[in-house]
Amino acid sequence: MNYGRINNVVSYSELISLEAKGLYAIVCSLCGNKDYCYPALSTLAKMSGKSKSTVQRLLKELSEKGVIQRLYDPTQRKTITYNLMDKSKKS
């Protein structure tokens, strides 16, 4: 069975929108036991049922809140890796 663990700090945060929390859950699921993953934007859009522009906005929100870190590859002109910043803060 595949599943992702979601940090309660993120789940209960009033500073993060419900939509962003849903996308965060998908990213966590894709990362599994690792603290990083590299899904395509189209994959996140399909899995979330949201448009690519909405997914981009939600990823920006998560990044600005310090929940994820997006690693950008200038040669490909796109984000290639998403790091879960809260995975290292296990209690």
Coordinates of N, CA and C in Angstrom, one line a residue:
M1 N 0.8 -1.2 0.0 CA 0.0 0.0 0.0 C 0.9 1.2 0.0
N2 N 0.6 2.2 -0.9 CA 1.3 3.5 -0.9 C 0.6 4.5 -0.2
Y3 N 1.3 5.3 0.6 CA 0.7 6.4 1.3 C 1.8 7.4 1.6
G4 N 1.3 8.6 2.0 CA 2.3 9.7 2.4 C 1.9 10.2 3.7
R5 N 2.9 10.6 4.5 CA 2.6 11.1 5.8 C 2.6 12.7 5.7
I6 N 1.6 13.2 6.3 CA 1.5 14.7 6.3 C 1.7 15.2 7.7
N7 N 2.6 16.2 7.8 CA 2.9 16.9 9.0 C 1.7 17.6 9.6
N8 N 1.4 17.4 10.8 CA 0.3 18.0 11.5 C 0.4 19.6 11.5
V9 N 1.6 20.1 11.5 CA 1.8 21.5 11.5 C 1.2 22.1 10.2
V10 N 1.4 21.4 9.1 CA 0.9 21.8 7.8 C -0.6 21.6 7.8
S11 N -1.1 20.4 8.3 CA -2.5 20.1 8.2 C -3.3 21.1 9.0
Y12 N -2.8 21.6 10.2 CA -3.6 22.4 11.0 C -3.3 23.9 10.8
S13 N -2.4 24.2 9.9 CA -2.1 25.6 9.7 C -3.3 26.4 9.1
E14 N -3.5 27.6 9.7 CA -4.6 28.5 9.2 C -4.0 29.4 8.2
L15 N -2.7 29.3 7.9 CA -2.0 30.2 7.0 C -1.9 29.5 5.6
I16 N -2.3 28.3 5.5 CA -2.2 27.5 4.2 C -3.6 27.2 3.8
S17 N -4.0 27.5 2.5 CA -5.3 27.2 2.0 C -5.6 25.7 2.0
L18 N -6.9 25.4 2.0 CA -7.3 24.0 1.9 C -6.8 23.4 0.6
E19 N -6.9 24.1 -0.5 CA -6.5 23.6 -1.8 C -5.0 23.3 -1.7
A20 N -4.2 24.1 -1.1 CA -2.7 23.9 -1.1 C -2.4 22.7 -0.2
K21 N -3.2 22.5 0.9 CA -3.0 21.3 1.7 C -3.3 20.1 1.0
G22 N -4.3 20.1 0.1 CA -4.7 18.9 -0.7 C -3.5 18.6 -1.7
L23 N -3.0 19.6 -2.3 CA -1.8 19.4 -3.2 C -0.6 18.9 -2.5
Y24 N -0.4 19.5 -1.3 CA 0.7 19.0 -0.4 C 0.5 17.5 -0.1
A25 N -0.7 17.1 0.2 CA -0.9 15.7 0.4 C -0.5 14.8 -0.8
I26 N -0.8 15.3 -2.0 CA -0.5 14.5 -3.2 C 1.1 14.5 -3.3
V27 N 1.7 15.6 -3.1 CA 3.2 15.6 -3.2 C 3.8 14.7 -2.1
C28 N 3.3 14.7 -0.9 CA 3.7 13.8 0.1 C 3.6 12.3 -0.3
S29 N 2.5 12.0 -0.9 CA 2.2 10.7 -1.3 C 3.2 10.2 -2.4
L30 N 3.5 11.1 -3.3 CA 4.5 10.8 -4.4 C 5.9 10.7 -3.8
C31 N 6.2 11.4 -2.7 CA 7.5 11.3 -2.1 C 7.7 10.0 -1.3
G32 N 6.6 9.5 -0.8 CA 6.7 8.3 0.0 C 7.6 8.5 1.2
N33 N 8.6 7.6 1.4 CA 9.5 7.7 2.5 C 10.6 8.7 2.3
K34 N 10.7 9.2 1.1 CA 11.8 10.2 0.8 C 11.3 11.6 1.1
D35 N 12.2 12.5 1.2 CA 11.8 13.9 1.4 C 11.8 14.8 0.2
Y36 N 11.8 14.1 -1.0 CA 11.8 14.7 -2.3 C 11.1 13.9 -3.3
C37 N 10.7 14.5 -4.4 CA 10.1 13.8 -5.5 C 10.2 14.8 -6.7
Y38 N 9.8 14.3 -7.9 CA 10.0 15.1 -9.1 C 8.9 14.8 -10.1
P39 N 7.6 15.0 -9.6 CA 6.5 14.9 -10.6 C 6.4 16.0 -11.6
A40 N 5.9 15.7 -12.7 CA 5.7 16.8 -13.7 C 4.5 17.6 -13.3
L41 N 4.5 18.8 -13.7 CA 3.3 19.7 -13.4 C 2.0 19.1 -14.0
S42 N 2.1 18.5 -15.1 CA 0.9 17.8 -15.7 C 0.4 16.7 -14.8
T43 N 1.3 16.0 -14.2 CA 1.0 14.9 -13.3 C 0.2 15.4 -12.1
L44 N 0.8 16.5 -11.5 CA 0.1 17.1 -10.3 C -1.2 17.6 -10.7
A45 N -1.4 18.2 -11.9 CA -2.6 18.8 -12.3 C -3.7 17.6 -12.5
K46 N -3.2 16.5 -13.1 CA -4.2 15.4 -13.3 C -4.6 14.8 -12.0
M47 N -3.6 14.6 -11.1 CA -3.9 13.9 -9.8 C -4.8 14.8 -9.0
S48 N -4.7 16.1 -9.0 CA -5.4 17.0 -8.2 C -6.8 17.4 -8.8
G49 N -6.9 17.2 -10.1 CA -8.1 17.7 -10.8 C -8.1 19.2 -11.0
K50 N -6.9 19.8 -10.9 CA -6.8 21.3 -11.1 C -6.1 21.6 -12.4
S51 N -6.2 22.8 -12.8 CA -5.5 23.2 -14.0 C -4.0 23.4 -13.6
K52 N -3.1 23.4 -14.7 CA -1.7 23.6 -14.4 C -1.4 25.0 -13.8
S53 N -2.2 26.0 -14.2 CA -2.0 27.3 -13.6 C -2.4 27.3 -12.1
T54 N -3.4 26.6 -11.7 CA -3.8 26.5 -10.3 C -2.8 25.8 -9.5
V55 N -2.3 24.7 -10.1 CA -1.2 23.9 -9.4 C 0.0 24.8 -9.2
Q56 N 0.4 25.6 -10.2 CA 1.5 26.5 -10.1 C 1.3 27.5 -8.9
R57 N 0.1 28.0 -8.9 CA -0.2 29.0 -7.8 C -0.1 28.3 -6.4
L58 N -0.6 27.0 -6.3 CA -0.6 26.3 -5.0 C 0.8 25.9 -4.6
L59 N 1.6 25.6 -5.6 CA 3.0 25.2 -5.3 C 3.8 26.5 -4.8
K60 N 3.4 27.6 -5.4 CA 4.0 28.9 -5.0 C 3.6 29.2 -3.6
E61 N 2.4 29.0 -3.2 CA 1.9 29.2 -1.9 C 2.7 28.3 -0.9
L62 N 2.8 27.0 -1.2 CA 3.5 26.1 -0.3 C 5.0 26.5 -0.2
S63 N 5.5 26.9 -1.3 CA 6.9 27.3 -1.3 C 7.1 28.6 -0.4
E64 N 6.2 29.5 -0.5 CA 6.3 30.8 0.2 C 6.1 30.6 1.7
K65 N 5.3 29.5 2.1 CA 5.1 29.2 3.5 C 6.2 28.3 4.1
G66 N 7.2 28.0 3.2 CA 8.3 27.2 3.7 C 8.0 25.7 3.9
V67 N 7.0 25.2 3.3 CA 6.6 23.8 3.4 C 7.3 22.9 2.4
I68 N 7.5 23.5 1.2 CA 8.3 22.8 0.1 C 9.3 23.7 -0.4
Q69 N 10.3 23.1 -1.0 CA 11.3 23.9 -1.7 C 11.3 23.4 -3.1
R70 N 11.2 24.3 -4.1 CA 11.3 23.9 -5.5 C 12.7 24.1 -6.0
L71 N 13.3 23.1 -6.6 CA 14.6 23.3 -7.2 C 14.4 23.4 -8.7
Y72 N 14.9 24.6 -9.2 CA 14.7 25.0 -10.6 C 15.9 24.6 -11.4
D73 N 15.7 24.1 -12.6 CA 16.8 23.8 -13.5 C 16.7 24.8 -14.6
P74 N 17.6 25.8 -14.6 CA 17.6 26.8 -15.7 C 17.8 26.3 -17.1
T75 N 18.5 25.2 -17.2 CA 18.8 24.7 -18.6 C 17.5 24.1 -19.2
Q76 N 16.6 23.5 -18.3 CA 15.3 23.0 -18.8 C 14.2 24.0 -18.6
R77 N 14.5 25.1 -17.9 CA 13.6 26.2 -17.6 C 12.3 25.7 -16.9
K78 N 12.5 24.8 -15.9 CA 11.4 24.3 -15.2 C 11.9 23.8 -13.8
T79 N 10.9 23.6 -12.9 CA 11.2 23.0 -11.6 C 11.3 21.5 -11.9
I80 N 12.4 20.9 -11.3 CA 12.6 19.5 -11.5 C 12.5 18.7 -10.2
T81 N 12.6 19.3 -9.1 CA 12.5 18.5 -7.8 C 11.8 19.3 -6.8
Y82 N 11.0 18.6 -6.0 CA 10.3 19.3 -4.9 C 10.8 18.6 -3.6
N83 N 11.3 19.4 -2.7 CA 11.8 18.9 -1.4 C 10.7 19.3 -0.3
L84 N 10.4 18.3 0.5 CA 9.5 18.5 1.6 C 10.3 19.0 2.8
M85 N 10.1 20.3 3.1 CA 10.9 20.9 4.1 C 10.6 20.5 5.6
D86 N 9.4 20.0 5.8 CA 9.0 19.6 7.1 C 9.4 18.1 7.5
K87 N 9.8 17.3 6.5 CA 10.1 15.9 6.8 C 11.3 15.8 7.8
S88 N 12.2 16.7 7.7 CA 13.3 16.7 8.6 C 13.0 17.1 10.1
K89 N 11.8 17.6 10.2 CA 11.4 18.1 11.6 C 10.4 17.1 12.3
K90 N 10.8 15.9 12.2 CA 10.0 14.8 12.9 C 10.0 15.0 14.4
S91 N 8.8 14.8 15.0 CA 8.8 14.9 16.4 C 8.7 13.5 17.1

